[in-house]
Structure formats: structure tokens, C-alpha cells
Amino acid sequence: PWRPALLLSPVPLRAGAWQPTFSTSCARCSKNRRLREKRAISERKLTRYFVDHRKVRVVGGQGGEGGHSFYSEPRKIYGGPDGGNGGDGGHVILKADQQMKSLSSVLPFYQGFHGEKGGSKNCYGANGAYVYVKVPVGTLVKEDGKVVADLTRHGEEYVAAYGGAGGKGNRFFLSNENRAPTFFTPGEPGQERVLHLELKTTAHAGLVGFPNAGKSSLLRAISRAKPAVAAYPFTTLNPHVGIVHYQDYEQVAVADIPGLIKGAHQNRGLGMAFLRHIERCRFLLYVVDLSVPQPWIQLQDLKYELEQYKKGLSERPCVVIGNKIDLAQSRINLPLLKEQIDDRVIALSALTGDNLEELVLHLRELYDTYVMTEQSRGQSPVKW
């Protein structure tokens, strides 16, 4: 029987030479090593794959034309018409899929399959097959600036374009006045629409803060997400979602929203392109840099930008995260911050990992409160 060539411990072969703990000749071991050596995609490369806007033209399938034939059988001269109806055209359907994270795979044009022509002996033509377009959960569908669908649940569907009805065969037009109809109708064309797809990231919590406040570092510390981290502003160009796992198998999704600046509601900086991703968040995590002078000013500016973008957005359940507590100036500003604001403040360091447990526990409290609120309203909470 085949056995992998794998050694449990290094074995000396000669002086200064050691046998590796894995064998490159084993297909399974070499595959595992390739997986371990994979590097995360850089933020600059990720911008090519992450798309949150897409213009799509959808056309339903055309219906099949009706059949035109007469019944023919020996010793039965007047068999009559027997042309069946044509099949209906296929629809184009948008379907929310939790595995999809971007609109980059959505093509600019889709068309449903056409229906088949009606046959003789009153046989109807086959209907055209449906075309399913997978889109991420949280996709907003707009037509002429109006919202026509909001796909917020996994498996939710929306018919983007209906297929045309099949034509009538000459059997349909049989009557007492016309015992031998010769005419039939063609199939109707499918519906044609131009839709605008807009992705709004769906997550339980949203990390909101100014550039270089430490949002990406914090997400890397509490989840397995690997957003880019650097010492210059606007390192994060796309929203990232990380999952915080708990022992009872509950999962809380945390979204890293790109940094905001003053005037973001007026589309300054990354502005409106990423403010809309905060709308889906059930509770907010304000990340402020404790090392800067008067860190409470950051919190006031953040809430102002959110309120100007959408009224009531800044009033959602929240917690203030004072990051970079490992710095000396941060320890001086922490009591001053708590005096200036009424919200709960959690001081931590995403770099060293200090006090991350308090954030994870409080994050679960916010999630449980959200679940109880949704269930009391008779609605099902969003699960990951």
C-alpha cells in the first residue's frame, strides 16, 4: 500500500546535514506546503477585484413561435389543425449568494434562453431556461435612480427581466366559424432593462474612524482577515469583513470601513463611495487614536459626518475604542476622553494585543442585544 514519505522528527544523515520534516516527493505534503506559502493579495491588487458598482443590461428570452400544422392520418381527411403553442422565454434572475464578495464577476450583459417553437400533434414548445446571476448579499438594484430590489438575505432572488410569452399555434384559433385556421402568432420578445447594481457591505459591526486610527490592525487582531497595514493614510481602499468566532459557534461579522475625513458626506476623500457601507452595520465601533491631542474631537467629527450622510446613523448602538494605549501620551488622554463623552470607552492596543478580550466580550453583548431585538420584532437576525 502507498504511504506518504513523512518523518516525524529530523534525523541526522551526516555531520551538518538534517533530513527535513516533510518530503517534497509526497504530493500531499508538497500541496500543503504550497498552501502555506500563499501570500495575501495586496490592497493595490485587490482594487482590481473588488467592484461595488456595476451597470448591467438584461434581456429576457424570446418566446417561441406557435406551430402550424394539420392532423394527418390515413382515412381521416379532415383531421383539423394541431399546431401547439410555443414555449415561454427564460427569465434573468439575480440571486444573492453569501460566497460572492464583489460584483467583479457580474458581466455587463445577460440574456435568457429562448423558448422553442410549437410542434405538431398539439405539442407545446419547451420553455427557455432561466439565467441566474449570482450577486453578493447586500446588493441594491436600481433602475432610473429608483430602488427596485434590495437583496439582503442569502438565496433571495429578484427577476431582473421576464421572458416573453410563447406564440399561439393554429390549433388555438380553431372555432365554429373557422374550422381550418392557417395563421399562428410569433413569440413575444423578452423584457429589456438597464439596471445599476450597488453593493453595500452587510456586517454586524462597522469599524469607523479616521485614517491611521488603527482599524485594519484591530481587525487583523480579532479575526483572520488580512487587510493591508501601513504607516500612510488611506491604506485601506476597500471594505474588509472579518469574522469573530466564539466558543458556542456564534460568528460576528466586523467590517473595516476605509478611513473618513472631514467633509466625507460631501464626497471628499473616499467619501460617499464608502459611507454607504456603514448603513448595513447594526452597531458601530468608533476607533479613535488616543495619542493625538483632544481625541474626543475625532469622535465628534465622525458622528457629524455620519449624521449628515443619513439622519439617525450616528445614534445606533456603539462603543468607543481608544487605540494605541501602549503609547505614553495615550495614557494621559484616556481619562480626559472618558470625561468628555458619555459612551463606553474601551482602551486597547491593536499592536500589542492589550485588552482585546474586553472588546471581544462587549462585541458579543452588542450582538446578543441585536439578536434579541430582531426576534422581538418577529424578524430573523442576519447570521454568518
Short mmCIF file of C-alpha atoms in Angstrom, two decimals:
data_model
loop_
_atom_site.label_atom_id
_atom_site.label_comp_id
_atom_site.label_asym_id
_atom_site.label_seq_id
_atom_site.Cartn_x
_atom_site.Cartn_y
_atom_site.Cartn_z
CA PRO A 1 0.00 0.00 0.00
CA TRP A 2 1.08 3.59 -0.67
CA ARG A 3 2.40 5.50 2.32
CA PRO A 4 3.48 9.17 2.47
CA ALA A 5 7.19 9.66 2.94
CA LEU A 6 6.92 11.77 6.09
CA LEU A 7 9.33 11.80 9.01
CA LEU A 8 8.10 12.70 12.46
CA SER A 9 11.38 14.23 13.58
CA PRO A 10 14.60 15.36 11.92
CA VAL A 11 17.14 12.56 11.53
CA PRO A 12 20.86 13.34 11.15
CA LEU A 13 22.28 11.96 7.91
CA ARG A 14 25.82 13.20 8.24
CA ALA A 15 27.64 15.95 10.00
CA GLY A 16 25.90 19.25 9.40
CA ALA A 17 23.07 17.70 7.33
CA TRP A 18 19.49 17.17 8.54
CA GLN A 19 16.51 15.45 6.95
CA PRO A 20 13.57 17.87 6.53
CA THR A 21 10.35 17.18 8.47
CA PHE A 22 8.41 16.87 5.20
CA SER A 23 9.11 15.26 1.86
CA THR A 24 8.74 17.18 -1.37
CA SER A 25 8.31 13.89 -3.20
CA CYS A 26 4.93 13.36 -1.49
CA ALA A 27 2.12 15.01 -3.46
CA ARG A 28 0.05 15.65 -0.37
CA CYS A 29 2.90 17.25 1.57
CA SER A 30 4.02 19.42 -1.34
CA LYS A 31 0.45 20.64 -1.81
CA ASN A 32 0.16 21.60 1.86
CA ARG A 33 3.43 23.49 1.65
CA ARG A 34 2.20 25.44 -1.39
CA LEU A 35 -0.91 26.42 0.54
CA ARG A 36 1.13 27.65 3.48
CA GLU A 37 3.34 29.73 1.20
CA LYS A 38 0.40 31.67 -0.29
CA ARG A 39 0.68 35.38 0.37
CA ALA A 40 -2.23 37.71 0.92
CA ILE A 41 -3.24 39.90 -2.01
CA SER A 42 -2.01 43.46 -1.59
CA GLU A 43 -4.52 46.28 -1.29
CA ARG A 44 -3.48 47.73 -4.63
CA LYS A 45 -4.07 44.43 -6.41
CA LEU A 46 -7.32 43.91 -4.53
CA THR A 47 -8.78 47.09 -6.02
CA ARG A 48 -8.90 45.33 -9.38
CA TYR A 49 -11.04 42.52 -7.99
CA PHE A 50 -13.33 44.42 -5.63
CA VAL A 51 -16.15 46.15 -7.52
CA ASP A 52 -19.14 47.66 -5.72
CA HIS A 53 -20.82 49.27 -8.78
CA ARG A 54 -21.93 47.60 -11.96
CA LYS A 55 -24.20 48.60 -14.85
CA VAL A 56 -25.97 45.59 -16.34
CA ARG A 57 -28.23 45.23 -19.37
CA VAL A 58 -30.61 42.31 -19.03
CA VAL A 59 -32.90 40.90 -21.73
CA GLY A 60 -35.41 38.12 -21.21
CA GLY A 61 -35.56 35.23 -23.63
CA GLN A 62 -37.91 35.47 -26.58
CA GLY A 63 -40.92 33.23 -26.67
CA GLY A 64 -41.10 30.50 -29.30
CA GLU A 65 -43.49 30.90 -32.21
CA GLY A 66 -46.64 28.83 -32.44
CA GLY A 67 -46.79 25.70 -34.51
CA HIS A 68 -48.59 25.48 -37.87
CA SER A 69 -49.69 22.01 -38.91
CA PHE A 70 -52.79 19.89 -39.62
CA TYR A 71 -53.59 16.46 -38.37
CA SER A 72 -52.75 13.86 -40.97
CA GLU A 73 -53.81 10.23 -40.72
CA PRO A 74 -54.96 7.61 -43.28
CA ARG A 75 -58.70 7.54 -43.88
CA LYS A 76 -59.12 10.78 -41.84
CA ILE A 77 -59.21 13.60 -44.35
CA TYR A 78 -60.35 16.44 -42.12
CA GLY A 79 -58.18 15.97 -39.10
CA GLY A 80 -58.08 19.66 -38.28
CA PRO A 81 -55.27 21.93 -37.01
CA ASP A 82 -52.88 20.54 -34.41
CA GLY A 83 -50.12 23.18 -34.12
CA GLY A 84 -49.12 23.65 -30.47
CA ASN A 85 -48.15 26.84 -28.67
CA GLY A 86 -44.56 27.99 -28.42
CA GLY A 87 -42.59 27.90 -25.18
CA ASP A 88 -42.05 30.92 -22.96
CA GLY A 89 -38.69 32.66 -22.89
CA GLY A 90 -36.44 32.27 -19.89
CA HIS A 91 -36.11 34.91 -17.17
CA VAL A 92 -32.91 36.59 -15.98
CA ILE A 93 -32.82 36.29 -12.19
CA LEU A 94 -30.47 37.95 -9.70
CA LYS A 95 -29.71 35.66 -6.76
CA ALA A 96 -27.91 36.69 -3.57
CA ASP A 97 -25.06 34.35 -2.71
CA GLN A 98 -23.09 34.55 0.51
CA GLN A 99 -19.97 33.22 -1.20
CA MET A 100 -19.83 36.25 -3.50
CA LYS A 101 -17.96 39.22 -2.03
CA SER A 102 -17.78 41.56 -5.01
CA LEU A 103 -19.57 42.48 -8.23
CA SER A 104 -16.42 41.89 -10.26
CA SER A 105 -17.75 38.62 -11.72
CA VAL A 106 -21.01 40.22 -12.94
CA LEU A 107 -20.98 40.68 -16.71
CA PRO A 108 -22.37 43.80 -18.45
CA PHE A 109 -24.99 41.82 -20.43
CA TYR A 110 -27.24 38.84 -19.78
CA GLN A 111 -30.00 37.30 -21.87
CA GLY A 112 -32.40 34.49 -21.08
CA PHE A 113 -32.74 31.43 -23.28
CA HIS A 114 -35.38 31.48 -26.00
CA GLY A 115 -38.45 29.27 -25.97
CA GLU A 116 -38.80 26.55 -28.55
CA LYS A 117 -41.29 26.51 -31.40
CA GLY A 118 -44.59 24.68 -31.01
CA GLY A 119 -44.79 21.30 -32.71
CA SER A 120 -47.40 19.19 -34.39
CA LYS A 121 -49.91 16.93 -32.63
CA ASN A 122 -50.66 19.76 -30.21
CA CYS A 123 -47.15 19.56 -28.72
CA TYR A 124 -46.10 22.69 -26.87
CA GLY A 125 -42.59 24.06 -27.26
CA ALA A 126 -40.21 23.83 -24.28
CA ASN A 127 -39.77 26.89 -22.11
CA GLY A 128 -36.42 28.67 -22.18
CA ALA A 129 -34.10 28.01 -19.26
CA TYR A 130 -33.63 30.69 -16.60
CA VAL A 131 -30.33 32.55 -16.32
CA TYR A 132 -29.21 33.04 -12.71
CA VAL A 133 -26.76 35.82 -11.90
CA LYS A 134 -25.05 35.44 -8.53
CA VAL A 135 -24.54 38.71 -6.65
CA PRO A 136 -23.22 39.37 -3.12
CA VAL A 137 -25.55 39.66 -0.17
CA GLY A 138 -26.34 43.34 0.32
CA THR A 139 -26.70 44.19 -3.37
CA LEU A 140 -29.03 47.08 -4.16
CA VAL A 141 -30.74 47.05 -7.56
CA LYS A 142 -31.66 50.42 -9.08
CA GLU A 143 -33.44 51.42 -12.27
CA ASP A 144 -33.55 55.06 -13.36
CA GLY A 145 -32.34 56.08 -9.91
CA LYS A 146 -35.12 54.21 -8.07
CA VAL A 147 -34.51 51.21 -5.83
CA VAL A 148 -36.37 48.19 -7.23
CA ALA A 149 -34.82 45.43 -5.10
CA ASP A 150 -32.66 45.00 -2.01
CA LEU A 151 -31.08 41.56 -1.72
CA THR A 152 -30.10 41.28 1.95
CA ARG A 153 -30.63 37.54 2.53
CA HIS A 154 -28.74 34.53 1.25
CA GLY A 155 -30.72 32.85 -1.51
CA GLU A 156 -33.03 35.82 -2.09
CA GLU A 157 -34.00 36.24 -5.75
CA TYR A 158 -35.20 39.07 -7.97
CA VAL A 159 -36.46 38.66 -11.53
CA ALA A 160 -34.46 41.25 -13.43
CA ALA A 161 -36.04 40.58 -16.84
CA TYR A 162 -39.06 38.43 -17.67
CA GLY A 163 -39.02 36.18 -20.70
CA GLY A 164 -41.52 36.73 -23.50
CA ALA A 165 -44.69 34.64 -23.77
CA GLY A 166 -44.79 31.89 -26.36
CA GLY A 167 -46.81 32.33 -29.55
CA LYS A 168 -50.14 30.60 -30.22
CA GLY A 169 -50.33 27.70 -32.65
CA ASN A 170 -53.05 27.40 -35.28
CA ARG A 171 -54.88 24.91 -33.04
CA PHE A 172 -55.60 27.79 -30.66
CA PHE A 173 -57.61 29.65 -33.31
CA LEU A 174 -59.98 26.77 -34.11
CA SER A 175 -63.61 27.87 -33.88
CA ASN A 176 -67.00 27.10 -35.40
CA GLU A 177 -66.53 29.93 -37.86
CA ASN A 178 -63.00 28.87 -38.82
CA ARG A 179 -62.54 25.12 -38.88
CA ALA A 180 -59.18 25.21 -40.64
CA PRO A 181 -57.15 28.18 -39.32
CA THR A 182 -53.84 28.69 -41.06
CA PHE A 183 -52.40 31.54 -39.08
CA PHE A 184 -50.35 31.50 -35.88
CA THR A 185 -48.58 34.11 -33.77
CA PRO A 186 -44.85 34.59 -33.16
CA GLY A 187 -43.39 34.65 -29.68
CA GLU A 188 -43.20 37.90 -27.75
CA PRO A 189 -39.80 39.47 -27.12
CA GLY A 190 -38.36 39.36 -23.64
CA GLN A 191 -38.27 42.29 -21.26
CA GLU A 192 -35.25 44.54 -21.65
CA ARG A 193 -33.90 46.66 -18.81
CA VAL A 194 -30.77 48.52 -17.79
CA LEU A 195 -30.05 48.06 -14.09
CA HIS A 196 -27.48 49.56 -11.77
CA LEU A 197 -26.13 47.21 -9.10
CA GLU A 198 -24.72 48.75 -5.95
CA LEU A 199 -23.07 46.74 -3.20
CA LYS A 200 -23.45 47.69 0.44
CA THR A 201 -21.36 45.52 2.72
CA THR A 202 -23.50 43.53 5.16
CA ALA A 203 -21.89 43.10 8.58
CA HIS A 204 -22.94 43.19 12.21
CA ALA A 205 -20.38 45.76 13.33
CA GLY A 206 -18.55 48.51 11.47
CA LEU A 207 -15.16 49.97 12.35
CA VAL A 208 -15.44 53.73 11.81
CA GLY A 209 -12.52 56.09 12.18
CA PHE A 210 -10.11 58.49 10.55
CA PRO A 211 -7.12 57.29 8.50
CA ASN A 212 -4.34 55.65 10.52
CA ALA A 213 -6.54 55.22 13.59
CA GLY A 214 -5.69 51.51 13.62
CA LYS A 215 -8.89 49.98 12.22
CA SER A 216 -7.14 47.49 9.94
CA SER A 217 -4.70 46.46 12.66
CA LEU A 218 -7.60 45.92 15.04
CA LEU A 219 -9.46 43.76 12.52
CA ARG A 220 -6.34 41.66 11.98
CA ALA A 221 -6.01 41.21 15.75
CA ILE A 222 -9.56 39.97 16.43
CA SER A 223 -10.19 37.98 13.22
CA ARG A 224 -8.41 36.16 10.42
CA ALA A 225 -8.92 38.97 7.92
CA LYS A 226 -5.70 40.36 6.45
CA PRO A 227 -6.27 43.94 5.31
CA ALA A 228 -3.20 45.92 4.33
CA VAL A 229 -1.48 47.85 7.13
CA ALA A 230 0.99 50.69 6.54
CA ALA A 231 2.12 53.99 8.05
CA TYR A 232 0.48 56.21 5.41
CA PRO A 233 -3.16 57.35 5.21
CA PHE A 234 -5.81 55.62 3.08
CA THR A 235 -4.05 52.27 3.25
CA THR A 236 -7.44 50.53 3.11
CA LEU A 237 -9.13 51.24 -0.21
CA ASN A 238 -11.89 48.61 0.04
CA PRO A 239 -14.05 47.44 2.93
CA HIS A 240 -12.90 44.19 4.52
CA VAL A 241 -15.08 41.85 6.58
CA GLY A 242 -13.58 39.75 9.36
CA ILE A 243 -15.37 37.08 11.38
CA VAL A 244 -15.01 36.87 15.17
CA HIS A 245 -15.61 33.28 16.34
CA TYR A 246 -16.97 32.34 19.76
CA GLN A 247 -16.96 29.02 21.63
CA ASP A 248 -20.71 28.49 21.13
CA TYR A 249 -20.15 28.68 17.34
CA GLU A 250 -21.69 32.13 17.01
CA GLN A 251 -19.98 34.35 14.45
CA VAL A 252 -19.95 38.16 14.47
CA ALA A 253 -19.01 39.92 11.25
CA VAL A 254 -16.92 43.09 11.62
CA ALA A 255 -16.38 45.37 8.62
CA ASP A 256 -13.32 47.59 8.25
CA ILE A 257 -14.62 50.73 6.57
CA PRO A 258 -11.95 52.84 4.78
CA GLY A 259 -10.91 55.95 6.67
CA LEU A 260 -13.15 59.00 6.62
CA ILE A 261 -12.13 62.66 6.65
CA LYS A 262 -13.93 65.90 7.33
CA GLY A 263 -16.41 66.59 4.57
CA ALA A 264 -16.84 62.92 3.66
CA HIS A 265 -20.62 63.44 3.35
CA GLN A 266 -19.78 65.96 0.58
CA ASN A 267 -17.84 63.20 -1.24
CA ARG A 268 -14.42 64.38 -0.10
CA GLY A 269 -11.70 61.79 0.14
CA LEU A 270 -13.24 58.35 -0.36
CA GLY A 271 -16.48 59.95 0.81
CA MET A 272 -19.79 58.66 -0.44
CA ALA A 273 -18.22 55.59 -2.01
CA PHE A 274 -17.78 54.00 1.43
CA LEU A 275 -20.22 55.81 3.69
CA ARG A 276 -22.96 53.63 2.22
CA HIS A 277 -21.24 50.51 3.56
CA ILE A 278 -21.89 51.75 7.11
CA GLU A 279 -25.66 51.73 6.52
CA ARG A 280 -25.79 47.94 6.77
CA CYS A 281 -23.98 47.75 10.12
CA ARG A 282 -26.21 47.04 13.12
CA PHE A 283 -23.82 48.64 15.62
CA LEU A 284 -20.72 50.79 15.25
CA LEU A 285 -17.22 50.66 16.69
CA TYR A 286 -15.67 54.14 16.71
CA VAL A 287 -11.89 53.81 16.61
CA VAL A 288 -10.02 56.91 17.83
CA ASP A 289 -6.31 57.49 18.17
CA LEU A 290 -5.60 58.22 21.83
CA SER A 291 -2.12 59.56 21.06
CA VAL A 292 -3.37 62.71 19.26
CA PRO A 293 -4.32 65.88 21.15
CA GLN A 294 -8.01 66.02 22.14
CA PRO A 295 -9.07 62.62 20.76
CA TRP A 296 -12.73 63.34 21.58
CA ILE A 297 -12.75 65.80 18.67
CA GLN A 298 -12.32 62.79 16.34
CA LEU A 299 -15.46 61.19 17.77
CA GLN A 300 -17.49 64.38 17.33
CA ASP A 301 -16.36 64.74 13.72
CA LEU A 302 -17.13 61.11 12.93
CA LYS A 303 -20.65 61.31 14.33
CA TYR A 304 -21.24 64.56 12.47
CA GLU A 305 -20.24 63.02 9.14
CA LEU A 306 -22.49 60.01 9.71
CA GLU A 307 -25.44 62.18 10.70
CA GLN A 308 -25.01 64.42 7.68
CA TYR A 309 -24.92 61.40 5.38
CA LYS A 310 -28.02 59.75 6.86
CA LYS A 311 -30.10 61.02 9.73
CA GLY A 312 -30.09 58.67 12.71
CA LEU A 313 -26.99 56.76 11.60
CA SER A 314 -24.87 58.13 14.44
CA GLU A 315 -27.49 57.09 17.02
CA ARG A 316 -27.01 53.36 16.51
CA PRO A 317 -25.61 51.26 19.38
CA CYS A 318 -21.91 51.88 19.61
CA VAL A 319 -18.74 51.68 21.64
CA VAL A 320 -15.69 53.94 21.52
CA ILE A 321 -12.37 52.16 21.09
CA GLY A 322 -9.35 54.11 22.26
CA ASN A 323 -6.49 52.61 20.28
CA LYS A 324 -2.71 52.84 20.83
CA ILE A 325 -2.90 52.66 24.63
CA ASP A 326 0.68 51.36 24.58
CA LEU A 327 1.91 54.94 23.98
CA ALA A 328 2.65 57.28 26.90
CA GLN A 329 0.54 60.16 25.56
CA SER A 330 -2.43 57.82 25.16
CA ARG A 331 -2.47 57.02 28.89
CA ILE A 332 -2.66 60.74 29.63
CA ASN A 333 -5.52 61.36 27.18
CA LEU A 334 -7.62 58.34 28.26
CA PRO A 335 -9.16 59.88 31.43
CA LEU A 336 -9.74 63.14 29.55
CA LEU A 337 -11.63 61.25 26.83
CA LYS A 338 -13.86 59.50 29.35
CA GLU A 339 -14.76 62.85 30.91
CA GLN A 340 -15.77 64.38 27.58
CA ILE A 341 -18.09 61.65 26.28
CA ASP A 342 -20.91 59.54 27.70
CA ASP A 343 -20.35 56.42 25.57
CA ARG A 344 -18.46 53.43 26.86
CA VAL A 345 -14.72 53.59 26.16
CA ILE A 346 -12.54 50.51 25.71
CA ALA A 347 -8.83 51.31 25.75
CA LEU A 348 -6.65 48.79 23.94
CA SER A 349 -3.67 48.33 21.68
CA ALA A 350 -4.16 46.55 18.38
CA LEU A 351 -0.39 46.34 18.01
CA THR A 352 0.44 44.62 21.30
CA GLY A 353 -2.95 42.96 21.90
CA ASP A 354 -3.57 44.66 25.26
CA ASN A 355 -7.20 44.49 26.47
CA LEU A 356 -8.55 42.85 23.31
CA GLU A 357 -10.57 40.44 25.48
CA GLU A 358 -12.78 43.25 26.77
CA LEU A 359 -13.60 44.32 23.23
CA VAL A 360 -14.44 40.76 22.12
CA LEU A 361 -16.73 40.25 25.13
CA HIS A 362 -18.50 43.58 24.64
CA LEU A 363 -18.85 42.85 20.94
CA ARG A 364 -20.75 39.71 21.87
CA GLU A 365 -23.01 41.71 24.19
CA LEU A 366 -23.90 44.09 21.36
CA TYR A 367 -24.57 41.12 19.08
CA ASP A 368 -26.84 39.39 21.61
CA THR A 369 -28.79 42.60 22.10
CA TYR A 370 -29.24 42.91 18.34
CA VAL A 371 -30.46 39.29 18.07
CA MET A 372 -32.99 39.76 20.89
CA THR A 373 -34.26 42.98 19.34
CA GLU A 374 -34.78 41.38 15.94
CA GLN A 375 -36.53 38.36 17.42
CA SER A 376 -38.86 40.56 19.48
CA ARG A 377 -39.88 42.29 16.24
CA GLY A 378 -40.63 38.95 14.62
CA GLN A 379 -37.67 39.20 12.25
CA SER A 380 -34.75 36.82 11.80
CA PRO A 381 -31.32 38.31 12.55
CA VAL A 382 -28.53 38.15 9.99
CA LYS A 383 -26.33 35.11 10.55
CA TRP A 384 -22.88 34.36 9.17
#
